[in-house]
JSON list of C-alpha atoms in Angstrom, two decimals:
[
{"chain": "N", "resi": 1, "resn": "MET", "atom": "CA", "xyz": [5.96, 21.19, -84.30]},
{"chain": "N", "resi": 2, "resn": "ILE", "atom": "CA", "xyz": [6.39, 24.89, -83.86]},
{"chain": "N", "resi": 3, "resn": "ASN", "atom": "CA", "xyz": [9.72, 26.44, -83.35]},
{"chain": "N", "resi": 4, "resn": "THR", "atom": "CA", "xyz": [11.58, 23.15, -82.97]},
{"chain": "N", "resi": 5, "resn": "LEU", "atom": "CA", "xyz": [13.92, 23.35, -86.12]},
{"chain": "N", "resi": 6, "resn": "ASN", "atom": "CA", "xyz": [17.21, 24.54, -84.09]},
{"chain": "N", "resi": 7, "resn": "GLU", "atom": "CA", "xyz": [16.06, 22.76, -81.10]},
{"chain": "N", "resi": 8, "resn": "SER", "atom": "CA", "xyz": [18.86, 20.49, -79.35]},
{"chain": "N", "resi": 9, "resn": "HIS", "atom": "CA", "xyz": [18.28, 17.10, -78.22]},
{"chain": "N", "resi": 10, "resn": "LEU", "atom": "CA", "xyz": [19.10, 18.48, -74.55]},
{"chain": "N", "resi": 11, "resn": "HIS", "atom": "CA", "xyz": [16.01, 20.75, -74.79]},
{"chain": "N", "resi": 12, "resn": "ARG", "atom": "CA", "xyz": [13.97, 18.29, -76.50]},
{"chain": "N", "resi": 13, "resn": "THR", "atom": "CA", "xyz": [14.70, 15.50, -73.92]},
{"chain": "N", "resi": 14, "resn": "LEU", "atom": "CA", "xyz": [13.97, 17.81, -70.99]},
{"chain": "N", "resi": 15, "resn": "LYS", "atom": "CA", "xyz": [10.63, 19.12, -72.55]},
{"chain": "N", "resi": 16, "resn": "LYS", "atom": "CA", "xyz": [9.45, 15.52, -73.00]},
{"chain": "N", "resi": 17, "resn": "ILE", "atom": "CA", "xyz": [10.53, 14.74, -69.26]},
{"chain": "N", "resi": 18, "resn": "TYR", "atom": "CA", "xyz": [8.47, 17.52, -68.13]},
{"chain": "N", "resi": 19, "resn": "SER", "atom": "CA", "xyz": [5.69, 16.79, -70.21]},
{"chain": "N", "resi": 20, "resn": "LEU", "atom": "CA", "xyz": [5.38, 13.52, -69.18]},
{"chain": "N", "resi": 21, "resn": "GLN", "atom": "CA", "xyz": [5.62, 14.43, -65.56]},
{"chain": "N", "resi": 22, "resn": "ASN", "atom": "CA", "xyz": [2.30, 16.74, -66.01]},
{"chain": "N", "resi": 23, "resn": "ASP", "atom": "CA", "xyz": [-0.33, 14.76, -67.21]},
{"chain": "N", "resi": 24, "resn": "GLY", "atom": "CA", "xyz": [-2.47, 16.41, -69.80]},
{"chain": "N", "resi": 25, "resn": "SER", "atom": "CA", "xyz": [-0.14, 19.19, -70.88]},
{"chain": "N", "resi": 26, "resn": "ARG", "atom": "CA", "xyz": [0.97, 20.28, -74.37]},
{"chain": "N", "resi": 27, "resn": "GLU", "atom": "CA", "xyz": [3.99, 21.18, -76.20]},
{"chain": "N", "resi": 28, "resn": "GLU", "atom": "CA", "xyz": [4.71, 24.33, -78.13]},
{"chain": "N", "resi": 29, "resn": "CYS", "atom": "CA", "xyz": [1.64, 25.92, -77.65]},
{"chain": "N", "resi": 30, "resn": "HIS", "atom": "CA", "xyz": [0.67, 29.65, -78.44]},
{"chain": "N", "resi": 31, "resn": "VAL", "atom": "CA", "xyz": [0.05, 31.78, -75.55]},
{"chain": "N", "resi": 32, "resn": "GLY", "atom": "CA", "xyz": [-0.78, 35.24, -76.76]},
{"chain": "N", "resi": 33, "resn": "PRO", "atom": "CA", "xyz": [2.22, 36.33, -78.72]},
{"chain": "N", "resi": 34, "resn": "TYR", "atom": "CA", "xyz": [4.71, 33.67, -77.36]},
{"chain": "N", "resi": 35, "resn": "ILE", "atom": "CA", "xyz": [5.08, 30.01, -77.73]},
{"chain": "N", "resi": 36, "resn": "ALA", "atom": "CA", "xyz": [5.34, 28.22, -74.46]},
{"chain": "N", "resi": 37, "resn": "ASP", "atom": "CA", "xyz": [7.60, 25.03, -74.12]},
{"chain": "N", "resi": 38, "resn": "ILE", "atom": "CA", "xyz": [4.89, 23.38, -72.25]},
{"chain": "N", "resi": 39, "resn": "LEU", "atom": "CA", "xyz": [1.29, 24.58, -71.25]},
{"chain": "N", "resi": 40, "resn": "THR", "atom": "CA", "xyz": [-0.17, 22.38, -68.53]},
{"chain": "N", "resi": 41, "resn": "LYS", "atom": "CA", "xyz": [-3.85, 21.49, -68.23]},
{"chain": "N", "resi": 42, "resn": "GLU", "atom": "CA", "xyz": [-4.31, 24.04, -65.62]},
{"chain": "N", "resi": 43, "resn": "GLY", "atom": "CA", "xyz": [-3.01, 26.72, -67.93]},
{"chain": "N", "resi": 44, "resn": "ASP", "atom": "CA", "xyz": [0.52, 26.88, -66.42]},
{"chain": "N", "resi": 45, "resn": "VAL", "atom": "CA", "xyz": [3.72, 27.55, -68.33]},
{"chain": "N", "resi": 46, "resn": "ILE", "atom": "CA", "xyz": [6.91, 25.41, -68.11]},
{"chain": "N", "resi": 47, "resn": "GLU", "atom": "CA", "xyz": [9.97, 26.90, -70.10]},
{"chain": "N", "resi": 48, "resn": "ILE", "atom": "CA", "xyz": [13.08, 24.69, -70.72]},
{"chain": "N", "resi": 49, "resn": "GLN", "atom": "CA", "xyz": [16.10, 27.11, -71.07]},
{"chain": "N", "resi": 50, "resn": "THR", "atom": "CA", "xyz": [19.32, 25.63, -72.16]},
{"chain": "N", "resi": 51, "resn": "GLY", "atom": "CA", "xyz": [21.05, 28.93, -73.56]},
{"chain": "N", "resi": 52, "resn": "SER", "atom": "CA", "xyz": [20.94, 32.45, -72.00]},
{"chain": "N", "resi": 53, "resn": "LEU", "atom": "CA", "xyz": [17.96, 33.42, -69.71]},
{"chain": "N", "resi": 54, "resn": "SER", "atom": "CA", "xyz": [18.37, 37.32, -70.50]},
{"chain": "N", "resi": 55, "resn": "HIS", "atom": "CA", "xyz": [15.90, 37.15, -73.68]},
{"chain": "N", "resi": 56, "resn": "LEU", "atom": "CA", "xyz": [13.10, 35.35, -71.45]},
{"chain": "N", "resi": 57, "resn": "LEU", "atom": "CA", "xyz": [12.22, 38.39, -69.32]},
{"chain": "N", "resi": 58, "resn": "PRO", "atom": "CA", "xyz": [9.41, 39.67, -71.47]},
{"chain": "N", "resi": 59, "resn": "LYS", "atom": "CA", "xyz": [8.13, 36.29, -72.17]},
{"chain": "N", "resi": 60, "resn": "ILE", "atom": "CA", "xyz": [7.91, 35.70, -68.32]},
{"chain": "N", "resi": 61, "resn": "ARG", "atom": "CA", "xyz": [6.54, 39.05, -67.51]},
{"chain": "N", "resi": 62, "resn": "TYR", "atom": "CA", "xyz": [3.65, 38.41, -70.11]},
{"chain": "N", "resi": 63, "resn": "PHE", "atom": "CA", "xyz": [3.01, 35.05, -68.51]},
{"chain": "N", "resi": 64, "resn": "LEU", "atom": "CA", "xyz": [2.86, 36.57, -64.82]},
{"chain": "N", "resi": 65, "resn": "ASP", "atom": "CA", "xyz": [0.43, 39.32, -65.99]},
{"chain": "N", "resi": 66, "resn": "GLU", "atom": "CA", "xyz": [-1.83, 36.82, -67.50]},
{"chain": "N", "resi": 67, "resn": "LYS", "atom": "CA", "xyz": [-1.89, 35.06, -63.89]},
{"chain": "N", "resi": 68, "resn": "ARG", "atom": "CA", "xyz": [-0.24, 32.08, -64.80]},
{"chain": "N", "resi": 69, "resn": "LYS", "atom": "CA", "xyz": [2.33, 30.17, -62.92]},
{"chain": "N", "resi": 70, "resn": "ILE", "atom": "CA", "xyz": [5.60, 29.77, -64.81]},
{"chain": "N", "resi": 71, "resn": "THR", "atom": "CA", "xyz": [8.47, 27.55, -63.93]},
{"chain": "N", "resi": 72, "resn": "VAL", "atom": "CA", "xyz": [11.89, 28.06, -65.85]},
{"chain": "N", "resi": 73, "resn": "VAL", "atom": "CA", "xyz": [13.99, 24.80, -66.07]},
{"chain": "N", "resi": 74, "resn": "TYR", "atom": "CA", "xyz": [17.48, 25.55, -66.31]},
{"chain": "N", "resi": 75, "resn": "PRO", "atom": "CA", "xyz": [20.35, 22.79, -66.75]},
{"chain": "N", "resi": 76, "resn": "ILE", "atom": "CA", "xyz": [23.79, 23.34, -65.67]},
{"chain": "N", "resi": 77, "resn": "ALA", "atom": "CA", "xyz": [26.36, 20.72, -66.81]},
{"chain": "N", "resi": 78, "resn": "THR", "atom": "CA", "xyz": [28.35, 19.28, -63.85]},
{"chain": "N", "resi": 79, "resn": "GLN", "atom": "CA", "xyz": [30.34, 17.10, -66.17]},
{"chain": "N", "resi": 80, "resn": "THR", "atom": "CA", "xyz": [30.55, 16.88, -69.84]},
{"chain": "N", "resi": 81, "resn": "THR", "atom": "CA", "xyz": [31.73, 14.34, -72.32]},
{"chain": "N", "resi": 82, "resn": "ILE", "atom": "CA", "xyz": [32.93, 15.78, -75.57]},
{"chain": "N", "resi": 83, "resn": "VAL", "atom": "CA", "xyz": [32.27, 13.31, -78.44]},
{"chain": "N", "resi": 84, "resn": "THR", "atom": "CA", "xyz": [33.96, 14.37, -81.88]},
{"chain": "N", "resi": 85, "resn": "THR", "atom": "CA", "xyz": [33.16, 12.81, -85.11]},
{"chain": "N", "resi": 86, "resn": "ASN", "atom": "CA", "xyz": [35.49, 12.67, -87.82]},
{"chain": "N", "resi": 87, "resn": "SER", "atom": "CA", "xyz": [33.54, 14.00, -90.91]},
{"chain": "N", "resi": 88, "resn": "LYS", "atom": "CA", "xyz": [35.73, 11.66, -93.33]},
{"chain": "N", "resi": 89, "resn": "SER", "atom": "CA", "xyz": [35.92, 8.35, -91.60]},
{"chain": "N", "resi": 90, "resn": "GLY", "atom": "CA", "xyz": [32.97, 8.83, -89.15]},
{"chain": "N", "resi": 91, "resn": "GLU", "atom": "CA", "xyz": [35.21, 7.74, -86.50]},
{"chain": "N", "resi": 92, "resn": "LYS", "atom": "CA", "xyz": [34.26, 9.03, -82.87]},
{"chain": "N", "resi": 93, "resn": "LYS", "atom": "CA", "xyz": [36.60, 9.96, -80.09]},
{"chain": "N", "resi": 94, "resn": "SER", "atom": "CA", "xyz": [35.37, 11.07, -76.69]},
{"chain": "N", "resi": 95, "resn": "ARG", "atom": "CA", "xyz": [37.03, 12.99, -73.64]},
{"chain": "N", "resi": 96, "resn": "LYS", "atom": "CA", "xyz": [35.70, 14.26, -70.47]},
{"chain": "N", "resi": 97, "resn": "SER", "atom": "CA", "xyz": [35.86, 18.24, -70.58]},
{"chain": "N", "resi": 98, "resn": "PRO", "atom": "CA", "xyz": [37.69, 19.96, -67.81]},
{"chain": "N", "resi": 99, "resn": "VAL", "atom": "CA", "xyz": [35.06, 22.48, -67.31]},
{"chain": "N", "resi": 100, "resn": "ARG", "atom": "CA", "xyz": [32.65, 21.71, -64.55]},
{"chain": "N", "resi": 101, "resn": "ARG", "atom": "CA", "xyz": [29.81, 23.80, -63.34]},
{"chain": "N", "resi": 102, "resn": "ASN", "atom": "CA", "xyz": [27.82, 23.92, -59.91]},
{"chain": "N", "resi": 103, "resn": "ILE", "atom": "CA", "xyz": [24.99, 25.50, -58.07]},
{"chain": "N", "resi": 104, "resn": "TYR", "atom": "CA", "xyz": [27.28, 28.79, -57.23]},
{"chain": "N", "resi": 105, "resn": "ASP", "atom": "CA", "xyz": [28.15, 29.37, -60.96]},
{"chain": "N", "resi": 106, "resn": "ILE", "atom": "CA", "xyz": [24.39, 30.31, -62.05]},
{"chain": "N", "resi": 107, "resn": "PHE", "atom": "CA", "xyz": [24.29, 33.86, -60.56]},
{"chain": "N", "resi": 108, "resn": "ARG", "atom": "CA", "xyz": [25.62, 35.76, -63.49]},
{"chain": "N", "resi": 109, "resn": "ASP", "atom": "CA", "xyz": [23.17, 33.57, -65.75]},
{"chain": "N", "resi": 110, "resn": "ILE", "atom": "CA", "xyz": [19.97, 34.38, -63.67]},
{"chain": "N", "resi": 111, "resn": "ALA", "atom": "CA", "xyz": [20.96, 38.18, -62.78]},
{"chain": "N", "resi": 112, "resn": "PRO", "atom": "CA", "xyz": [18.65, 39.33, -65.87]},
{"chain": "N", "resi": 113, "resn": "LEU", "atom": "CA", "xyz": [15.57, 37.77, -64.01]},
{"chain": "N", "resi": 114, "resn": "ILE", "atom": "CA", "xyz": [16.28, 39.66, -60.71]},
{"chain": "N", "resi": 115, "resn": "ASP", "atom": "CA", "xyz": [12.97, 41.57, -60.88]},
{"chain": "N", "resi": 116, "resn": "VAL", "atom": "CA", "xyz": [10.90, 38.40, -61.22]},
{"chain": "N", "resi": 117, "resn": "LEU", "atom": "CA", "xyz": [12.79, 35.97, -58.97]},
{"chain": "N", "resi": 118, "resn": "PHE", "atom": "CA", "xyz": [10.39, 36.30, -55.68]},
{"chain": "N", "resi": 119, "resn": "GLU", "atom": "CA", "xyz": [7.34, 36.79, -57.92]},
{"chain": "N", "resi": 120, "resn": "LYS", "atom": "CA", "xyz": [4.68, 34.41, -56.20]},
{"chain": "N", "resi": 121, "resn": "LYS", "atom": "CA", "xyz": [4.04, 32.53, -59.37]},
{"chain": "N", "resi": 122, "resn": "PHE", "atom": "CA", "xyz": [7.40, 32.15, -60.76]},
{"chain": "N", "resi": 123, "resn": "THR", "atom": "CA", "xyz": [9.87, 29.23, -59.93]},
{"chain": "N", "resi": 124, "resn": "LEU", "atom": "CA", "xyz": [13.29, 28.61, -61.08]},
{"chain": "N", "resi": 125, "resn": "GLU", "atom": "CA", "xyz": [14.16, 24.85, -61.43]},
{"chain": "N", "resi": 126, "resn": "VAL", "atom": "CA", "xyz": [17.98, 24.05, -61.78]},
{"chain": "N", "resi": 127, "resn": "LEU", "atom": "CA", "xyz": [19.19, 20.73, -63.01]},
{"chain": "N", "resi": 128, "resn": "ASP", "atom": "CA", "xyz": [22.68, 19.35, -62.31]},
{"chain": "N", "resi": 129, "resn": "VAL", "atom": "CA", "xyz": [23.08, 17.44, -65.57]},
{"chain": "N", "resi": 130, "resn": "THR", "atom": "CA", "xyz": [25.66, 15.30, -67.11]},
{"chain": "N", "resi": 131, "resn": "ILE", "atom": "CA", "xyz": [25.83, 15.85, -70.94]},
{"chain": "N", "resi": 132, "resn": "LEU", "atom": "CA", "xyz": [27.45, 14.86, -74.24]},
{"chain": "N", "resi": 133, "resn": "ASP", "atom": "CA", "xyz": [28.68, 17.80, -76.21]},
{"chain": "N", "resi": 134, "resn": "GLU", "atom": "CA", "xyz": [28.78, 16.38, -79.91]},
{"chain": "N", "resi": 135, "resn": "ARG", "atom": "CA", "xyz": [31.23, 17.74, -82.33]},
{"chain": "N", "resi": 136, "resn": "GLU", "atom": "CA", "xyz": [32.20, 17.08, -85.98]},
{"chain": "N", "resi": 137, "resn": "THR", "atom": "CA", "xyz": [35.41, 17.88, -87.68]},
{"chain": "N", "resi": 138, "resn": "THR", "atom": "CA", "xyz": [35.91, 20.16, -90.57]},
{"chain": "N", "resi": 139, "resn": "GLU", "atom": "CA", "xyz": [38.71, 20.35, -93.36]},
{"chain": "N", "resi": 140, "resn": "THR", "atom": "CA", "xyz": [39.23, 24.02, -92.62]},
{"chain": "N", "resi": 141, "resn": "ALA", "atom": "CA", "xyz": [39.20, 26.21, -89.45]},
{"chain": "N", "resi": 142, "resn": "VAL", "atom": "CA", "xyz": [35.80, 27.64, -89.47]},
{"chain": "N", "resi": 143, "resn": "GLN", "atom": "CA", "xyz": [33.89, 30.19, -87.19]},
{"chain": "N", "resi": 144, "resn": "SER", "atom": "CA", "xyz": [31.13, 28.71, -84.88]},
{"chain": "N", "resi": 145, "resn": "LYS", "atom": "CA", "xyz": [27.37, 28.72, -85.85]},
{"chain": "N", "resi": 146, "resn": "ASN", "atom": "CA", "xyz": [26.97, 31.79, -83.53]},
{"chain": "N", "resi": 147, "resn": "GLY", "atom": "CA", "xyz": [29.88, 33.40, -84.48]},
{"chain": "N", "resi": 148, "resn": "ARG", "atom": "CA", "xyz": [31.20, 33.99, -81.26]},
{"chain": "N", "resi": 149, "resn": "ARG", "atom": "CA", "xyz": [34.76, 32.30, -81.75]},
{"chain": "N", "resi": 150, "resn": "ARG", "atom": "CA", "xyz": [37.70, 34.57, -81.24]},
{"chain": "N", "resi": 151, "resn": "ARG", "atom": "CA", "xyz": [39.89, 32.09, -83.05]},
{"chain": "N", "resi": 152, "resn": "LEU", "atom": "CA", "xyz": [38.77, 29.64, -85.85]},
{"chain": "N", "resi": 153, "resn": "LYS", "atom": "CA", "xyz": [38.69, 25.97, -85.27]},
{"chain": "N", "resi": 154, "resn": "ASN", "atom": "CA", "xyz": [38.69, 22.98, -87.40]},
{"chain": "N", "resi": 155, "resn": "TRP", "atom": "CA", "xyz": [35.49, 21.63, -85.58]},
{"chain": "N", "resi": 156, "resn": "ILE", "atom": "CA", "xyz": [31.82, 22.70, -85.30]},
{"chain": "N", "resi": 157, "resn": "LYS", "atom": "CA", "xyz": [29.06, 21.99, -82.53]},
{"chain": "N", "resi": 158, "resn": "THR", "atom": "CA", "xyz": [26.49, 19.71, -83.80]},
{"chain": "N", "resi": 159, "resn": "GLY", "atom": "CA", "xyz": [24.29, 19.16, -80.45]},
{"chain": "N", "resi": 160, "resn": "LYS", "atom": "CA", "xyz": [24.08, 18.69, -76.95]},
{"chain": "N", "resi": 161, "resn": "SER", "atom": "CA", "xyz": [22.56, 15.33, -75.40]},
{"chain": "N", "resi": 162, "resn": "LEU", "atom": "CA", "xyz": [21.26, 14.51, -71.97]},
{"chain": "N", "resi": 163, "resn": "GLU", "atom": "CA", "xyz": [22.95, 11.82, -70.20]},
{"chain": "N", "resi": 164, "resn": "LYS", "atom": "CA", "xyz": [21.68, 11.99, -66.55]},
{"chain": "N", "resi": 165, "resn": "ILE", "atom": "CA", "xyz": [19.98, 14.39, -64.48]},
{"chain": "N", "resi": 166, "resn": "GLU", "atom": "CA", "xyz": [21.92, 14.05, -60.90]},
{"chain": "N", "resi": 167, "resn": "SER", "atom": "CA", "xyz": [19.80, 16.49, -59.08]},
{"chain": "N", "resi": 168, "resn": "THR", "atom": "CA", "xyz": [16.98, 19.08, -59.11]},
{"chain": "N", "resi": 169, "resn": "ARG", "atom": "CA", "xyz": [17.03, 22.17, -57.01]},
{"chain": "N", "resi": 170, "resn": "ARG", "atom": "CA", "xyz": [13.62, 24.67, -56.78]},
{"chain": "N", "resi": 171, "resn": "PHE", "atom": "CA", "xyz": [14.13, 28.34, -56.36]},
{"chain": "N", "resi": 172, "resn": "HIS", "atom": "CA", "xyz": [10.71, 30.06, -55.33]},
{"chain": "N", "resi": 173, "resn": "ALA", "atom": "CA", "xyz": [11.24, 32.12, -52.28]},
{"chain": "N", "resi": 174, "resn": "LYS", "atom": "CA", "xyz": [14.01, 33.98, -50.26]},
{"chain": "N", "resi": 175, "resn": "ARG", "atom": "CA", "xyz": [14.64, 30.81, -48.15]},
{"chain": "N", "resi": 176, "resn": "ASP", "atom": "CA", "xyz": [15.56, 28.85, -51.24]},
{"chain": "N", "resi": 177, "resn": "TYR", "atom": "CA", "xyz": [18.22, 30.94, -52.12]},
{"chain": "N", "resi": 178, "resn": "LEU", "atom": "CA", "xyz": [19.63, 31.59, -48.62]},
{"chain": "N", "resi": 179, "resn": "LYS", "atom": "CA", "xyz": [19.96, 27.58, -48.20]},
{"chain": "N", "resi": 180, "resn": "LEU", "atom": "CA", "xyz": [23.30, 28.05, -50.41]},
{"chain": "N", "resi": 181, "resn": "ILE", "atom": "CA", "xyz": [24.85, 30.16, -47.70]},
{"chain": "N", "resi": 182, "resn": "PRO", "atom": "CA", "xyz": [26.60, 27.71, -45.28]},
{"chain": "N", "resi": 183, "resn": "ALA", "atom": "CA", "xyz": [27.15, 28.29, -41.69]},
{"chain": "N", "resi": 184, "resn": "VAL", "atom": "CA", "xyz": [28.83, 31.66, -41.11]},
{"chain": "N", "resi": 185, "resn": "PRO", "atom": "CA", "xyz": [29.38, 34.11, -38.30]},
{"chain": "N", "resi": 186, "resn": "GLU", "atom": "CA", "xyz": [26.36, 36.79, -37.73]},
{"chain": "N", "resi": 187, "resn": "LYS", "atom": "CA", "xyz": [28.75, 39.11, -39.70]},
{"chain": "N", "resi": 188, "resn": "PHE", "atom": "CA", "xyz": [31.00, 37.50, -42.57]},
{"chain": "N", "resi": 189, "resn": "THR", "atom": "CA", "xyz": [33.32, 38.29, -45.33]},
{"chain": "N", "resi": 190, "resn": "TYR", "atom": "CA", "xyz": [33.71, 36.85, -48.55]},
{"chain": "N", "resi": 191, "resn": "THR", "atom": "CA", "xyz": [36.70, 34.49, -47.19]},
{"chain": "N", "resi": 192, "resn": "ASP", "atom": "CA", "xyz": [34.31, 33.03, -44.50]},
{"chain": "N", "resi": 193, "resn": "ILE", "atom": "CA", "xyz": [31.60, 31.90, -46.72]},
{"chain": "N", "resi": 194, "resn": "TYR", "atom": "CA", "xyz": [34.38, 30.75, -49.39]},
{"chain": "N", "resi": 195, "resn": "GLN", "atom": "CA", "xyz": [35.92, 28.63, -46.67]},
{"chain": "N", "resi": 196, "resn": "SER", "atom": "CA", "xyz": [32.62, 27.46, -45.52]},
{"chain": "N", "resi": 197, "resn": "ILE", "atom": "CA", "xyz": [31.70, 26.28, -48.70]},
{"chain": "N", "resi": 198, "resn": "VAL", "atom": "CA", "xyz": [34.86, 24.50, -49.57]},
{"chain": "N", "resi": 199, "resn": "ALA", "atom": "CA", "xyz": [34.95, 22.89, -46.21]},
{"chain": "N", "resi": 200, "resn": "ALA", "atom": "CA", "xyz": [31.24, 21.27, -47.04]},
{"chain": "N", "resi": 201, "resn": "GLY", "atom": "CA", "xyz": [32.88, 19.58, -50.04]},
{"chain": "N", "resi": 202, "resn": "THR", "atom": "CA", "xyz": [32.03, 21.90, -53.00]},
{"chain": "N", "resi": 203, "resn": "LYS", "atom": "CA", "xyz": [34.63, 23.68, -55.17]},
{"chain": "N", "resi": 204, "resn": "VAL", "atom": "CA", "xyz": [33.47, 27.26, -55.94]},
{"chain": "N", "resi": 205, "resn": "LYS", "atom": "CA", "xyz": [35.17, 29.61, -58.34]},
{"chain": "N", "resi": 206, "resn": "ALA", "atom": "CA", "xyz": [36.14, 33.06, -56.56]},
{"chain": "N", "resi": 207, "resn": "GLY", "atom": "CA", "xyz": [34.42, 34.98, -59.48]},
{"chain": "N", "resi": 208, "resn": "SER", "atom": "CA", "xyz": [31.15, 33.08, -59.11]},
{"chain": "N", "resi": 209, "resn": "LEU", "atom": "CA", "xyz": [30.84, 33.80, -55.38]},
{"chain": "N", "resi": 210, "resn": "ARG", "atom": "CA", "xyz": [31.67, 37.32, -55.50]},
{"chain": "N", "resi": 211, "resn": "TYR", "atom": "CA", "xyz": [28.98, 37.80, -58.31]},
{"chain": "N", "resi": 212, "resn": "MET", "atom": "CA", "xyz": [26.53, 35.61, -55.76]},
{"chain": "N", "resi": 213, "resn": "LEU", "atom": "CA", "xyz": [27.36, 38.15, -52.94]},
{"chain": "N", "resi": 214, "resn": "TRP", "atom": "CA", "xyz": [26.69, 40.96, -55.20]},
{"chain": "N", "resi": 215, "resn": "LEU", "atom": "CA", "xyz": [23.48, 39.77, -56.60]},
{"chain": "N", "resi": 216, "resn": "TYR", "atom": "CA", "xyz": [22.19, 38.59, -53.11]},
{"chain": "N", "resi": 217, "resn": "ASN", "atom": "CA", "xyz": [23.03, 42.12, -51.74]},
{"chain": "N", "resi": 218, "resn": "ARG", "atom": "CA", "xyz": [20.95, 43.42, -54.97]},
{"chain": "N", "resi": 219, "resn": "MET", "atom": "CA", "xyz": [17.90, 41.00, -53.98]},
{"chain": "N", "resi": 220, "resn": "GLY", "atom": "CA", "xyz": [17.79, 42.01, -50.47]},
{"chain": "N", "resi": 221, "resn": "LEU", "atom": "CA", "xyz": [19.14, 39.11, -48.98]},
{"chain": "N", "resi": 222, "resn": "ILE", "atom": "CA", "xyz": [22.21, 40.15, -47.62]},
{"chain": "N", "resi": 223, "resn": "GLU", "atom": "CA", "xyz": [23.70, 43.83, -46.68]},
{"chain": "N", "resi": 224, "resn": "ILE", "atom": "CA", "xyz": [26.93, 45.46, -46.35]},
{"chain": "N", "resi": 225, "resn": "THR", "atom": "CA", "xyz": [27.48, 46.51, -42.95]},
{"chain": "N", "resi": 226, "resn": "GLY", "atom": "CA", "xyz": [31.16, 47.79, -43.15]},
{"chain": "N", "resi": 227, "resn": "LYS", "atom": "CA", "xyz": [34.62, 46.64, -43.77]},
{"chain": "N", "resi": 228, "resn": "GLN", "atom": "CA", "xyz": [36.94, 44.11, -42.36]},
{"chain": "N", "resi": 229, "resn": "GLY", "atom": "CA", "xyz": [40.32, 44.86, -43.67]},
{"chain": "N", "resi": 230, "resn": "ARG", "atom": "CA", "xyz": [40.06, 45.22, -47.48]},
{"chain": "N", "resi": 231, "resn": "PHE", "atom": "CA", "xyz": [36.96, 42.97, -47.29]},
{"chain": "N", "resi": 232, "resn": "ASN", "atom": "CA", "xyz": [33.44, 44.04, -47.41]},
{"chain": "N", "resi": 233, "resn": "LEU", "atom": "CA", "xyz": [31.54, 42.66, -44.04]},
{"chain": "N", "resi": 234, "resn": "TYR", "atom": "CA", "xyz": [28.20, 41.36, -44.83]},
{"chain": "N", "resi": 235, "resn": "SER", "atom": "CA", "xyz": [25.03, 40.09, -42.70]},
{"chain": "N", "resi": 236, "resn": "LEU", "atom": "CA", "xyz": [21.70, 38.65, -43.39]},
{"chain": "N", "resi": 237, "resn": "THR", "atom": "CA", "xyz": [19.19, 41.48, -43.90]},
{"chain": "N", "resi": 238, "resn": "LYS", "atom": "CA", "xyz": [16.74, 41.96, -41.29]},
{"chain": "N", "resi": 239, "resn": "ASN", "atom": "CA", "xyz": [14.19, 39.20, -40.45]},
{"chain": "N", "resi": 240, "resn": "GLU", "atom": "CA", "xyz": [16.12, 36.70, -42.71]},
{"chain": "N", "resi": 241, "resn": "LYS", "atom": "CA", "xyz": [18.08, 33.72, -41.41]},
{"chain": "N", "resi": 242, "resn": "ILE", "atom": "CA", "xyz": [19.71, 30.66, -43.07]},
{"chain": "N", "resi": 243, "resn": "PRO", "atom": "CA", "xyz": [17.19, 27.79, -43.35]},
{"chain": "N", "resi": 244, "resn": "SER", "atom": "CA", "xyz": [18.23, 24.66, -41.53]},
{"chain": "N", "resi": 245, "resn": "GLY", "atom": "CA", "xyz": [17.87, 21.20, -42.62]},
{"chain": "N", "resi": 246, "resn": "LYS", "atom": "CA", "xyz": [19.42, 21.46, -46.13]}
]
């Protein structure tokens, strides 16, 4: 197989699932200068992205210029079990990670794709998944494989495995993004939307919500209409409305 040497179990499993869902598709296919994770029998592309989305933009633009439909599949870990293997004894220990993500955490991730999010042939599929984060102990404190550690640690990551796909959300048009805004007044502040989301049973991080509002403004979904105290006052842009029937 092409380009699979450093492929994680998570990526490999999702690629197989989507390949099986699309009868007649092929994996790891050359399409011009790029390699598509999955090429459907109709000639459309499915990309599984378990890391940063920023470097995907040239690839996406190329496929769109080729008049191909492209779906980017992006999993977010709503729950992670950390499994650490002792390199000497082989003993495994597991624990639940305190870090949990939800749909409101994706907007910093997808910001690099802002120029293609509303392209007619582009779809973003966000998967809520539970995963296993696999690690192995080391005799001395070491740097991570990607060199991003500020402090050395006595373990290294060895892979990520998929446990379960909890749900799938498809984002293709403006209405799909507007579904994430709960019932709010015609003019609303950050506090209004934060309280509505929490009241609906979702824990949302303040930073994630602020980034979502910033990006929605850039995307033309909402606009700043003034101030209410120290907070920006927002409203949906003209002709936009929150879809019913979530």
